[in-house]
PDB file of C-alpha atoms in Angstrom:
ATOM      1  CA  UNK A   1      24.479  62.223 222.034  1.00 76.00           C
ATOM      2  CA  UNK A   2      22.266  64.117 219.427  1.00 85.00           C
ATOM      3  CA  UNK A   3      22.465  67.785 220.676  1.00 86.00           C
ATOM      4  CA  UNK A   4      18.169  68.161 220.749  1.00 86.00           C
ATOM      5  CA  UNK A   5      15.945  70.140 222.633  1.00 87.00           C
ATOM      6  CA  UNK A   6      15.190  66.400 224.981  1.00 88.00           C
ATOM      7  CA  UNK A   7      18.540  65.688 225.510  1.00 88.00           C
ATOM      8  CA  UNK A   8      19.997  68.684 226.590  1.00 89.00           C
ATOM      9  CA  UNK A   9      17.137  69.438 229.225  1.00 90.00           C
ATOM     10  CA  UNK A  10      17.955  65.942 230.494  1.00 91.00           C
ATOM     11  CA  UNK A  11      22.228  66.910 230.863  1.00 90.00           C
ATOM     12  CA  UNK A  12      20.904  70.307 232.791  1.00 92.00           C
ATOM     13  CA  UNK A  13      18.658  68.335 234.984  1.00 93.00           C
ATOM     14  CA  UNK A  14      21.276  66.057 235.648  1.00 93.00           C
ATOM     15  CA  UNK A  15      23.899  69.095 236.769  1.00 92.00           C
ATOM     16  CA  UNK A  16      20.652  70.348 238.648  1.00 94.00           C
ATOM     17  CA  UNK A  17      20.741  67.866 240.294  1.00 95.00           C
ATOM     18  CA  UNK A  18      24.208  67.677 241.229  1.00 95.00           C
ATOM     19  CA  UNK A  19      23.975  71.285 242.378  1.00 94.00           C
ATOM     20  CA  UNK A  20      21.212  70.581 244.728  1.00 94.00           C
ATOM     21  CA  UNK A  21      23.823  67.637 246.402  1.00 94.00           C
ATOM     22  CA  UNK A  22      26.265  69.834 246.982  1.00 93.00           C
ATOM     23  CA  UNK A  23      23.845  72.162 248.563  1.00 92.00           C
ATOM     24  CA  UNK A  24      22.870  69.752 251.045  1.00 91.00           C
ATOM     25  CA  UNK A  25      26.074  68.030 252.007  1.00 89.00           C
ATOM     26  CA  UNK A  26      27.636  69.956 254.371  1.00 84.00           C
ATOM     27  CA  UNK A  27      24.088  69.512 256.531  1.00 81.00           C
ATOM     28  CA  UNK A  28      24.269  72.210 259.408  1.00 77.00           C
ATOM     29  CA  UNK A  29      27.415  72.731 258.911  1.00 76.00           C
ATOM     30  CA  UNK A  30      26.343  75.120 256.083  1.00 76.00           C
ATOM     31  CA  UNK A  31      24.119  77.668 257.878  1.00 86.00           C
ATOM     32  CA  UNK A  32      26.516  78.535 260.998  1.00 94.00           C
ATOM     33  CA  UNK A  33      25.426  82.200 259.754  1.00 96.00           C
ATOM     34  CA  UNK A  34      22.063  81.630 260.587  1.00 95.00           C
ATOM     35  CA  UNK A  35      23.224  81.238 264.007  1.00 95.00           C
ATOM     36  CA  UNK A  36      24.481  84.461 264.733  1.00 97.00           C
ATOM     37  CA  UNK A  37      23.024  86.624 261.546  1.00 97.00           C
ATOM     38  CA  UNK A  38      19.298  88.063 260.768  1.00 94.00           C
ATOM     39  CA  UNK A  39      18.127  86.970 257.790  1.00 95.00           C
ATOM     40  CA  UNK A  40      16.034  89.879 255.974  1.00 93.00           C
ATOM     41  CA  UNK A  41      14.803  89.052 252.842  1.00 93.00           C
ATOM     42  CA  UNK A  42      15.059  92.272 250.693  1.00 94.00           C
ATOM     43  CA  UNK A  43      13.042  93.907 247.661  1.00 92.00           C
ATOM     44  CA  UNK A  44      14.805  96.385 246.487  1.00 92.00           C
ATOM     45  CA  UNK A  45      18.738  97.306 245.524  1.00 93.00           C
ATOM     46  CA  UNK A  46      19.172  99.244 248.510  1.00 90.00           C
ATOM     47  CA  UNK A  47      17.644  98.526 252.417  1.00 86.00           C
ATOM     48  CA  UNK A  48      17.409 101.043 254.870  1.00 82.00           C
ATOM     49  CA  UNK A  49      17.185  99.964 258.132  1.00 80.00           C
ATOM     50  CA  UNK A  50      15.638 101.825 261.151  1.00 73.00           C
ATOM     51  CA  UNK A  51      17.348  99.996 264.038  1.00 61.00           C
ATOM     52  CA  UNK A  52      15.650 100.591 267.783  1.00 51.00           C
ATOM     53  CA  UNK A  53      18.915 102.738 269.379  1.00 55.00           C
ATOM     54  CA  UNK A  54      18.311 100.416 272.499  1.00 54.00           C
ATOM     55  CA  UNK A  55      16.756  97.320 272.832  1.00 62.00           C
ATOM     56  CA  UNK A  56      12.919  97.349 274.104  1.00 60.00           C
ATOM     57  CA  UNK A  57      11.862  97.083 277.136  1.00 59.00           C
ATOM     58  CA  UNK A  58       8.053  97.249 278.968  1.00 58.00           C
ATOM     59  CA  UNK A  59       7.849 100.101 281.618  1.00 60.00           C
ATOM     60  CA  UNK A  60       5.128 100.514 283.954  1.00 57.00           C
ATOM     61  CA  UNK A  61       2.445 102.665 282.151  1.00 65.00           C
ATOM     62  CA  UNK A  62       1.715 105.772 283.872  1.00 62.00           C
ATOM     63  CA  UNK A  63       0.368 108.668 281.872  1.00 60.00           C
ATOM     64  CA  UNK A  64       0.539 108.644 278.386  1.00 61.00           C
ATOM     65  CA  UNK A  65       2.375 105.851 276.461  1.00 58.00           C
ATOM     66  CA  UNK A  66       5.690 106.620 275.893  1.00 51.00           C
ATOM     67  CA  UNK A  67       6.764 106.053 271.751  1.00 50.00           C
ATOM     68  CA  UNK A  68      10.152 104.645 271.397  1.00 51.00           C
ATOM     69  CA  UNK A  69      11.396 106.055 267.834  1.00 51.00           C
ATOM     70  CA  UNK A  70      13.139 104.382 265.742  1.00 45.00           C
ATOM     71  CA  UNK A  71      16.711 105.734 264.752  1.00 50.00           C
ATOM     72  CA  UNK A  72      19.290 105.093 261.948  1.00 44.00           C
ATOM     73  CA  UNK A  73      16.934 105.913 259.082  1.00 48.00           C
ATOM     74  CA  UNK A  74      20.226 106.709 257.327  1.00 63.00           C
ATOM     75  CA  UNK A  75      21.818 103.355 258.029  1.00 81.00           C
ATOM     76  CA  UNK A  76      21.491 101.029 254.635  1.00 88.00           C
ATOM     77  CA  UNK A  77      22.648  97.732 252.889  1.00 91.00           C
ATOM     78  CA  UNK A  78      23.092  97.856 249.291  1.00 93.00           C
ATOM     79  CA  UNK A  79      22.643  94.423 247.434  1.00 96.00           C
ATOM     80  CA  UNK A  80      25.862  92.716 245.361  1.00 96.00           C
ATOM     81  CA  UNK A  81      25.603  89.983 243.196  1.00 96.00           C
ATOM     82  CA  UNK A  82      27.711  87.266 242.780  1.00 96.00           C
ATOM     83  CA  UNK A  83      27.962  84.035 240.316  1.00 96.00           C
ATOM     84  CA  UNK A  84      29.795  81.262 239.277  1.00 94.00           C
ATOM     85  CA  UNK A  85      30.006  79.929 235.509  1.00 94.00           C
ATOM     86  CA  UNK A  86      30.966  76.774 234.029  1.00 91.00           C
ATOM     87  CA  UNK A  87      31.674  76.591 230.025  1.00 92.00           C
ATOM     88  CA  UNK A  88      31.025  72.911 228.899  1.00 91.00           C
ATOM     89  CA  UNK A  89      32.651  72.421 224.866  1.00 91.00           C
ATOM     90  CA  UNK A  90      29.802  71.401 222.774  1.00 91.00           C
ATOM     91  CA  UNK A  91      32.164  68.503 221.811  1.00 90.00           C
ATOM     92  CA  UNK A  92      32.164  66.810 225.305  1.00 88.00           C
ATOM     93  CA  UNK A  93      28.357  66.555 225.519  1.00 87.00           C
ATOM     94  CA  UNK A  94      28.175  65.578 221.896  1.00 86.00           C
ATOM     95  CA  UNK A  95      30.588  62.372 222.950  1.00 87.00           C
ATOM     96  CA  UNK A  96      29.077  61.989 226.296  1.00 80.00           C
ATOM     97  CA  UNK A  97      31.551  62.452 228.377  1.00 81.00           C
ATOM     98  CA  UNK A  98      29.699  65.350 230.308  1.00 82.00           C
ATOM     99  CA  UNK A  99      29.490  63.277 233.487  1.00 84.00           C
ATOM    100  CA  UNK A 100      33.503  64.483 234.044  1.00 86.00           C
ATOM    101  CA  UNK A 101      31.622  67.760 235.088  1.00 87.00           C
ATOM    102  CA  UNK A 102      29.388  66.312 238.110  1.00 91.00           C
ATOM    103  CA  UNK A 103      31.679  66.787 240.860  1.00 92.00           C
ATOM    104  CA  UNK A 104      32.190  70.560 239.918  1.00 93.00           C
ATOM    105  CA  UNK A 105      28.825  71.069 239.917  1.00 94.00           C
ATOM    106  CA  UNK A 106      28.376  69.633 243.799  1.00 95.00           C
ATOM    107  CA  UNK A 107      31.659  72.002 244.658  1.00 95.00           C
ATOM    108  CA  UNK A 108      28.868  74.862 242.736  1.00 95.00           C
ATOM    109  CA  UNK A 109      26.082  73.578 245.018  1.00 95.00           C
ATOM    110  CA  UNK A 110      28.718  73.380 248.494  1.00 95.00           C
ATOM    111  CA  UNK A 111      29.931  76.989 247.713  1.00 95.00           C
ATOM    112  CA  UNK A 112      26.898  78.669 246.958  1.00 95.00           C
ATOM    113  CA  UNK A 113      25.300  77.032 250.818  1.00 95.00           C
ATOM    114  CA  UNK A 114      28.951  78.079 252.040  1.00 95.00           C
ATOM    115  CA  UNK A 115      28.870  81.707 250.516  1.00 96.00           C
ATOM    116  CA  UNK A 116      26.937  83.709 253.072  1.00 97.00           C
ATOM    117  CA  UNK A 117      28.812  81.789 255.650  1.00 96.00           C
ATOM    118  CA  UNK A 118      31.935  83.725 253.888  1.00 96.00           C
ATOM    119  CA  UNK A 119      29.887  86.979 253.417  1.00 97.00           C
ATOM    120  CA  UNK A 120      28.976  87.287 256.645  1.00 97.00           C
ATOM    121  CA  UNK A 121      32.628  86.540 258.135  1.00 97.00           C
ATOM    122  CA  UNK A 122      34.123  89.069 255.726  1.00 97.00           C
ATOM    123  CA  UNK A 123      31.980  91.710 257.269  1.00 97.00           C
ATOM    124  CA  UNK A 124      32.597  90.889 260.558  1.00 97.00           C
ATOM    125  CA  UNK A 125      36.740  91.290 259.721  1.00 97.00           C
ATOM    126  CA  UNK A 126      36.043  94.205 257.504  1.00 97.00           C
ATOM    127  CA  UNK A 127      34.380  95.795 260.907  1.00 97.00           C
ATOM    128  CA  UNK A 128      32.404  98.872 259.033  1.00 95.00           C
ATOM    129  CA  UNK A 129      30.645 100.987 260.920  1.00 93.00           C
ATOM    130  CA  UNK A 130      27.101 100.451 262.034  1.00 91.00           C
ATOM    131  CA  UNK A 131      23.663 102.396 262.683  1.00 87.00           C
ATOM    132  CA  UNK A 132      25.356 104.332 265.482  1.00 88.00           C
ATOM    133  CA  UNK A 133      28.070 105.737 262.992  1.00 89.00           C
ATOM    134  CA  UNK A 134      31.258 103.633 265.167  1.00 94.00           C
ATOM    135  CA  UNK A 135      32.836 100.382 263.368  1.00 96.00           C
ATOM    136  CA  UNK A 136      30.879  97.367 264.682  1.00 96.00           C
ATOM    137  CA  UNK A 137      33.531  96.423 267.330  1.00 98.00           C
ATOM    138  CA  UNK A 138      34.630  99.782 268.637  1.00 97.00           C
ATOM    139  CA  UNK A 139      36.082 101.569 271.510  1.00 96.00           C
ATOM    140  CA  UNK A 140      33.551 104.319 271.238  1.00 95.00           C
ATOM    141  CA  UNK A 141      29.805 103.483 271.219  1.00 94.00           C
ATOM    142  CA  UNK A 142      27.872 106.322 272.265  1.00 91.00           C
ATOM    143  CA  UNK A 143      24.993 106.319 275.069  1.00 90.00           C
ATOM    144  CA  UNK A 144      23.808 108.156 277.704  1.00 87.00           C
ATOM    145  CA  UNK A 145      24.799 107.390 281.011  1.00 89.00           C
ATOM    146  CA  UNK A 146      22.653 107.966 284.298  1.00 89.00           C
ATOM    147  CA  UNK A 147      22.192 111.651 283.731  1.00 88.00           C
ATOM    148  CA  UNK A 148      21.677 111.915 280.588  1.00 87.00           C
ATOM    149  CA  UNK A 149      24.822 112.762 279.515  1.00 92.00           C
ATOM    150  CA  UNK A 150      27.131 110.787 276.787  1.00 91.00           C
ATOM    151  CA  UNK A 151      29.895 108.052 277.345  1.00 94.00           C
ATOM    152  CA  UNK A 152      31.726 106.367 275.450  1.00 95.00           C
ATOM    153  CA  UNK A 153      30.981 102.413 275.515  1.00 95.00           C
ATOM    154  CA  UNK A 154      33.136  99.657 274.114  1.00 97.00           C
ATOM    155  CA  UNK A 155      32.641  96.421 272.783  1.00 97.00           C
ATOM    156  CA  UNK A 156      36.133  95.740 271.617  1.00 98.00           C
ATOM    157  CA  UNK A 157      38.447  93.448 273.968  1.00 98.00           C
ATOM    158  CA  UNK A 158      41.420  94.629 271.909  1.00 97.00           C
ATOM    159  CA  UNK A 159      44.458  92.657 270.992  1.00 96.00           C
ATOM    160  CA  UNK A 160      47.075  91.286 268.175  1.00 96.00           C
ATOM    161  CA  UNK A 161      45.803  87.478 268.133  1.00 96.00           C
ATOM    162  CA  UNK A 162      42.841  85.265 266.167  1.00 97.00           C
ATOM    163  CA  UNK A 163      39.668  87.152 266.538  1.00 98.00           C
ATOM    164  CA  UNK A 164      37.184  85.075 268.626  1.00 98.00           C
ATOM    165  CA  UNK A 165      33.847  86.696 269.707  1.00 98.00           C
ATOM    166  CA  UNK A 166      31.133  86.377 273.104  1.00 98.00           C
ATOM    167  CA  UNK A 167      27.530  87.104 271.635  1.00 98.00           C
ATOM    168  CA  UNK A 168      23.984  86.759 272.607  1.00 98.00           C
ATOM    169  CA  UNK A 169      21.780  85.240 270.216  1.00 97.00           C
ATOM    170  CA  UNK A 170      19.078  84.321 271.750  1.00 95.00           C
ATOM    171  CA  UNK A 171      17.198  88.003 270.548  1.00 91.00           C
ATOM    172  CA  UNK A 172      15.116  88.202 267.317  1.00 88.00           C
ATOM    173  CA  UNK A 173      18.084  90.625 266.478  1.00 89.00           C
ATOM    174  CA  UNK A 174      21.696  89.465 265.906  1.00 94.00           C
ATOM    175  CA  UNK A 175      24.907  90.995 265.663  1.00 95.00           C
ATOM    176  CA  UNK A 176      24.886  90.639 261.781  1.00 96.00           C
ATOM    177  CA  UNK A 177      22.448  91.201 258.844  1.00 95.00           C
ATOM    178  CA  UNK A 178      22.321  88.730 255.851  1.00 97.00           C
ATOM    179  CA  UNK A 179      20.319  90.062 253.195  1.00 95.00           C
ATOM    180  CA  UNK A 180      18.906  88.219 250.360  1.00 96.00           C
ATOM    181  CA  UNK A 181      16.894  89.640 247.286  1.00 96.00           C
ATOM    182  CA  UNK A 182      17.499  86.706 244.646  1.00 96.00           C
ATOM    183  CA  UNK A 183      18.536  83.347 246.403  1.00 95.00           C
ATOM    184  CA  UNK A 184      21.203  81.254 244.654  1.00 96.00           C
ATOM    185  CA  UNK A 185      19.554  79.696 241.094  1.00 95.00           C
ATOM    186  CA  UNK A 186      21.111  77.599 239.121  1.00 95.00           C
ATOM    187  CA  UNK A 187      20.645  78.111 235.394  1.00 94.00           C
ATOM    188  CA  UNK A 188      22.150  77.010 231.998  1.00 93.00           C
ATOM    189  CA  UNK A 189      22.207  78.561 228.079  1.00 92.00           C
ATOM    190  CA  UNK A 190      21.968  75.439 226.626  1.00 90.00           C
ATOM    191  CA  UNK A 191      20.466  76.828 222.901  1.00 90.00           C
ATOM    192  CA  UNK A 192      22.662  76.190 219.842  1.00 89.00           C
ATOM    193  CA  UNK A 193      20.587  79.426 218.464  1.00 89.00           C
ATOM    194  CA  UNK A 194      22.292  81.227 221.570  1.00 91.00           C
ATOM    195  CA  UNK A 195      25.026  83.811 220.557  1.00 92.00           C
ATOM    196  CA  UNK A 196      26.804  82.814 223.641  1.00 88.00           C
ATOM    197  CA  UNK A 197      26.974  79.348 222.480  1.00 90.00           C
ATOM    198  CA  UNK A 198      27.647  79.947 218.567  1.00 91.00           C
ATOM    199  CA  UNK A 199      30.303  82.057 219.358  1.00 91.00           C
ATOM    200  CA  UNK A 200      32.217  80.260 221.927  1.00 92.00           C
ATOM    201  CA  UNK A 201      30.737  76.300 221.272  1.00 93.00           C
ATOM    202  CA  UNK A 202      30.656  76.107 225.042  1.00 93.00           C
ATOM    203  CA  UNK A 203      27.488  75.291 226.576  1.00 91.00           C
ATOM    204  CA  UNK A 204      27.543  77.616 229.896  1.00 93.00           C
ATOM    205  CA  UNK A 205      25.794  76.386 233.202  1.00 93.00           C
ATOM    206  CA  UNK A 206      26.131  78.545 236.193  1.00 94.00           C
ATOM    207  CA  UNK A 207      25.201  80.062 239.488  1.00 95.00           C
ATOM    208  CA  UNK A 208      24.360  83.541 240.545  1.00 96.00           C
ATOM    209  CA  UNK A 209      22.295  85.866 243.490  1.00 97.00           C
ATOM    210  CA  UNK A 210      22.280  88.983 244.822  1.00 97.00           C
ATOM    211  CA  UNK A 211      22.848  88.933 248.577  1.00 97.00           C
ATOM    212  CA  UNK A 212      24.569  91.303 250.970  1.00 97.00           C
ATOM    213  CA  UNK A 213      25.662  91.437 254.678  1.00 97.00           C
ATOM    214  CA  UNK A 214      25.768  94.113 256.866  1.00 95.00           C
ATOM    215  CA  UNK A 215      26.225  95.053 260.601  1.00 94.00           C
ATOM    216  CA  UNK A 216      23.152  94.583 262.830  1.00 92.00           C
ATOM    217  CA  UNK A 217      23.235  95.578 266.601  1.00 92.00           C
ATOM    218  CA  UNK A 218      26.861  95.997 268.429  1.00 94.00           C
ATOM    219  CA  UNK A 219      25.444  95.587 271.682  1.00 94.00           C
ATOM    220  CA  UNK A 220      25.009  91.703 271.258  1.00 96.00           C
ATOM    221  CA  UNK A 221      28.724  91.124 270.284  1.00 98.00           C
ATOM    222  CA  UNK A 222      32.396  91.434 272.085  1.00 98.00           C
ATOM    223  CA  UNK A 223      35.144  90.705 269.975  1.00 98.00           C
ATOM    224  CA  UNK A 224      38.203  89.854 271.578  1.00 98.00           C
ATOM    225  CA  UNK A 225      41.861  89.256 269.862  1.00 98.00           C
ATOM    226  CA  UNK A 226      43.872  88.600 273.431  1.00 98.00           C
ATOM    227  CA  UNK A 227      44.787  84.944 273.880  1.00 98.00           C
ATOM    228  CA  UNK A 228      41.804  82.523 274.533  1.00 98.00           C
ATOM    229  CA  UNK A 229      42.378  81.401 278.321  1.00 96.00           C
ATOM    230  CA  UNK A 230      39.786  81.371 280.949  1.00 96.00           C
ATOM    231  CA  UNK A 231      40.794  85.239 282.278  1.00 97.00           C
ATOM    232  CA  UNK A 232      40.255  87.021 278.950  1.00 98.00           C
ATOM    233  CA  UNK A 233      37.164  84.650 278.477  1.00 98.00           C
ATOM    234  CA  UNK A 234      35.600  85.995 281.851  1.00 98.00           C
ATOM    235  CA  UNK A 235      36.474  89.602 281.127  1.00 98.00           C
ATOM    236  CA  UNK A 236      35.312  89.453 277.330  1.00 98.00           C
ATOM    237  CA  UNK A 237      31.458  87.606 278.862  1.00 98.00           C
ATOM    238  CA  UNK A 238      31.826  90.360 281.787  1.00 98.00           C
ATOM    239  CA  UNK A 239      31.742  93.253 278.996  1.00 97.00           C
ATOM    240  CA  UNK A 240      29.048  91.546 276.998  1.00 97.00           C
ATOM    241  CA  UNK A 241      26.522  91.180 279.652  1.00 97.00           C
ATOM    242  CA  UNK A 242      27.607  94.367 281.773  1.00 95.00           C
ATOM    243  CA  UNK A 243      26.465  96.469 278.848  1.00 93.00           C
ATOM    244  CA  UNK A 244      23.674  98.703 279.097  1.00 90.00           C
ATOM    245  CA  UNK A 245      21.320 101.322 277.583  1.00 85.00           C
ATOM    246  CA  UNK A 246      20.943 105.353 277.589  1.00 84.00           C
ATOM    247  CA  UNK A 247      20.926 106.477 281.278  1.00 84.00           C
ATOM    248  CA  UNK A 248      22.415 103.130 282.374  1.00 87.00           C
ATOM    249  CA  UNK A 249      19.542 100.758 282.206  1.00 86.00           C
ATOM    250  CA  UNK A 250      20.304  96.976 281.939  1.00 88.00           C
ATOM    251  CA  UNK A 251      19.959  95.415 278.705  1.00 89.00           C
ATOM    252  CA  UNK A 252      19.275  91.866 280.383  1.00 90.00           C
ATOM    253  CA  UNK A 253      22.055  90.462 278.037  1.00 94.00           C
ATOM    254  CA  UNK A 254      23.327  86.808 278.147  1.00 96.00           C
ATOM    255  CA  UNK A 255      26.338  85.081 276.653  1.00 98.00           C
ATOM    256  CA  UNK A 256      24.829  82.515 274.304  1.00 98.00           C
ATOM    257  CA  UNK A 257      27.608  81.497 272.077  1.00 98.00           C
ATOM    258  CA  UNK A 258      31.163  82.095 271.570  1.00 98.00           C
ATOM    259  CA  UNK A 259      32.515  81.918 268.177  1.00 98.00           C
ATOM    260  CA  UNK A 260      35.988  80.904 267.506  1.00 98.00           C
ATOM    261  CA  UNK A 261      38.119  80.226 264.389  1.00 98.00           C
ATOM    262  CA  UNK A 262      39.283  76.554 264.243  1.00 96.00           C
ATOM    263  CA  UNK A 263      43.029  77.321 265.412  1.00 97.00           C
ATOM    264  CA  UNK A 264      41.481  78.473 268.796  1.00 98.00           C
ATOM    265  CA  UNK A 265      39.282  74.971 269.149  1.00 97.00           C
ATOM    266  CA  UNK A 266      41.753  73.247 271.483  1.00 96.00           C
ATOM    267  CA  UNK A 267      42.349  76.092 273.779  1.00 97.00           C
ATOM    268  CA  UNK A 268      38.529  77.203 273.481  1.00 98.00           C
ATOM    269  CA  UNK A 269      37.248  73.455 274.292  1.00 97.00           C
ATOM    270  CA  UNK A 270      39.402  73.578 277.949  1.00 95.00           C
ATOM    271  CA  UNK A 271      37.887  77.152 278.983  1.00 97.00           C
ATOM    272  CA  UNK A 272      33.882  76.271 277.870  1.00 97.00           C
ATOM    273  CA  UNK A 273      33.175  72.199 277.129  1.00 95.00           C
ATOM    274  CA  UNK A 274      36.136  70.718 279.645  1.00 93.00           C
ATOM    275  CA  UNK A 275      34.458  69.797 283.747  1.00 92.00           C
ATOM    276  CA  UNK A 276      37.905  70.420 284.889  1.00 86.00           C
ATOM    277  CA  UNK A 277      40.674  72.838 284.881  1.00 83.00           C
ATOM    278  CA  UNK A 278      44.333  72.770 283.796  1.00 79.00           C
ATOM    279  CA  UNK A 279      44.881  72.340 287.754  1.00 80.00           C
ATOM    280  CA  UNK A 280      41.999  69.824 288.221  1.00 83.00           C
ATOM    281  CA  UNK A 281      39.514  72.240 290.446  1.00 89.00           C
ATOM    282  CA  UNK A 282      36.245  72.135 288.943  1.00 92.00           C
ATOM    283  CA  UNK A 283      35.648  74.681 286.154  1.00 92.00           C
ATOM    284  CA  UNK A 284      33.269  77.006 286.603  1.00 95.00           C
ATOM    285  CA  UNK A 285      33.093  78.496 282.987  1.00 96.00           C
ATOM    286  CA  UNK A 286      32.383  74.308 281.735  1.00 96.00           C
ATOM    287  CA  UNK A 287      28.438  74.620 279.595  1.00 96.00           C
ATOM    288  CA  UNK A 288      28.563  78.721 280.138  1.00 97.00           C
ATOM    289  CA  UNK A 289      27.951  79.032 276.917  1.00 98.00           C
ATOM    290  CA  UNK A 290      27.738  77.558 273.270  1.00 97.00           C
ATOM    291  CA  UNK A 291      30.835  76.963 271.349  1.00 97.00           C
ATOM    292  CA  UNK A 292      30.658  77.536 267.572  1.00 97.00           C
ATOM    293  CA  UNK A 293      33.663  76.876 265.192  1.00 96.00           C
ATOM    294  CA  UNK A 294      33.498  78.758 262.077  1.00 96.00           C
ATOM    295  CA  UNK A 295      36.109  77.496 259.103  1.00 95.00           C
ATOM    296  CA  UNK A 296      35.831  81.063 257.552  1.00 95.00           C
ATOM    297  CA  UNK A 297      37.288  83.118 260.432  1.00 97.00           C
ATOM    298  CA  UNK A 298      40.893  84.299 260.059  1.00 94.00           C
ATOM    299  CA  UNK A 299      42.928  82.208 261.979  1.00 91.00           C
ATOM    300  CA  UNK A 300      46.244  84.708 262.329  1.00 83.00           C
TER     301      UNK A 300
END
């Protein structure tokens, strides 16, 4: 192949192209995080985010309104950035034998869809500590209980196993944050002028964004770590949807989805998708709520 301008905007288009199959070919399976995760898109290196300390809730209006302010002004997400770079040798695009590289470019396009699947998983594991100043999953979550004075609340089931978690998603809030202030582009030095290239004779093609995630409200998550049997199921949805707000008003939570690594699948599958129990009675926890496998959770 003669190395001009034509020709090597036609080999980039070509890994383009590749990247955007890989993007696509995991199909749902991709976005699980958008399931349980806000997305935010960001503008700036660092977002500050003033979270409502309770969820909202209309009150009958007598007298003036009453202004709910928003807390956790101090509470921020600082972008990262991440890439991945391929160097191509001049040579094997001179001799055409570029098209070696089209299956690492799909595995570019699969792990950049598959990347704030990871991000957002390694948050959850990392458990750092949220607008309230607690870790995310925590024994000691601070509100105010029916006279106004403070208790500790917990949304941590506790536990040596698999981490598996009870959440409610169906709120315009989730239990995570996934922030994005430069989406994944795909981009290539392909100039022979380009000190990159003259120095190395590698044509590079790559990947990069800046993206973060970040803890969003710990009331609409439980984790759990006990065995997954229909007992510690009930007690982890009881905890979920029993929580409530400063001086002990209901939240109005419901258990919407429980995420499980894929080593709990089996034992998950018999508490929420099977009609019948181990025994054969009817099981009353079959459909209660949505079961969501996620490849990235730790599975030990």
């Amino acid at each position: 192949m003669d190395l001009t301008t034509k020709n090597l905007e036609a080999v980039f288009k070509g890994f383009k192209a590749q990247f955007q199959q890989g993007m696509t070919s995991l199909g749902d399976d991709g976005s699980i995080f958008e399931k349980y995760a806000t997305i935010v898109p960001s503008s700036t290196n660092v977002e500050v985010y003033p979270f409502l300390k309770s969820l909202p809730r209309m009150r009958e209006w007598i007298g003036d309104r009453v202004i709910n302010s928003l807390e956790g002004g101090e509470f921020a997400i600082r972008n990262r950035k991440f890439e991945l770079t391929e160097g191509i040798e001049r040579d094997r695009i001179e001799d055409d034998s570029y098209g070696l590289y089209a299956p690492v470019f799909q595995e570019f396009g699969r792990s950049s869809r598959e990347h704030p699947n990871e991000l957002t998983v390694e948050m959850l594991e990392a458990n750092p500590v949220c607008y309230d100043g607690q870790p995310l999953f925590d024994d000691d979550h601070i509100v105010l209980d029916e006279d106004g004075k403070e208790t500790s609340v917990s949304n941590d089931m506790g536990g040596s196993g698999a981490a598996w978690y009870v959440m409610d998603l169906s709120r315009a809030i989730r239990p995570v944050i996934f922030q994005r202030r430069r989406d994944y582009n795909f981009r290539s030095i392909t100039n022979l002028s380009d000190q990159a290239v003259f120095m190395t004779d590698k044509f590079m093609f790559g990947v990069d964004a800046r993206v973060s995630a970040g803890p969003g409200l710990w009331q609409l998550a439980v984790r759990s770590k006990q065995t997954f049997n229909a007992a510690n199921y009930a007690a982890a949805r009881q905890k979920l949807t029993a929580l409530t707000g400063d001086y002990g008003r209901p939240l109005g939570l419901r258990h919407t989805h429980t995420m499980v690594p894929n080593t709990l699948e089996g034992a998950a599958r018999k508490v929420i998708t099977n009609s019948l129990a181990t025994g054969g009675e009817t099981n009353e926890w079959a459909g209660t709520s949505e079961l969501m496998l996620n490849p990235w959770l730790a599975t030990s």
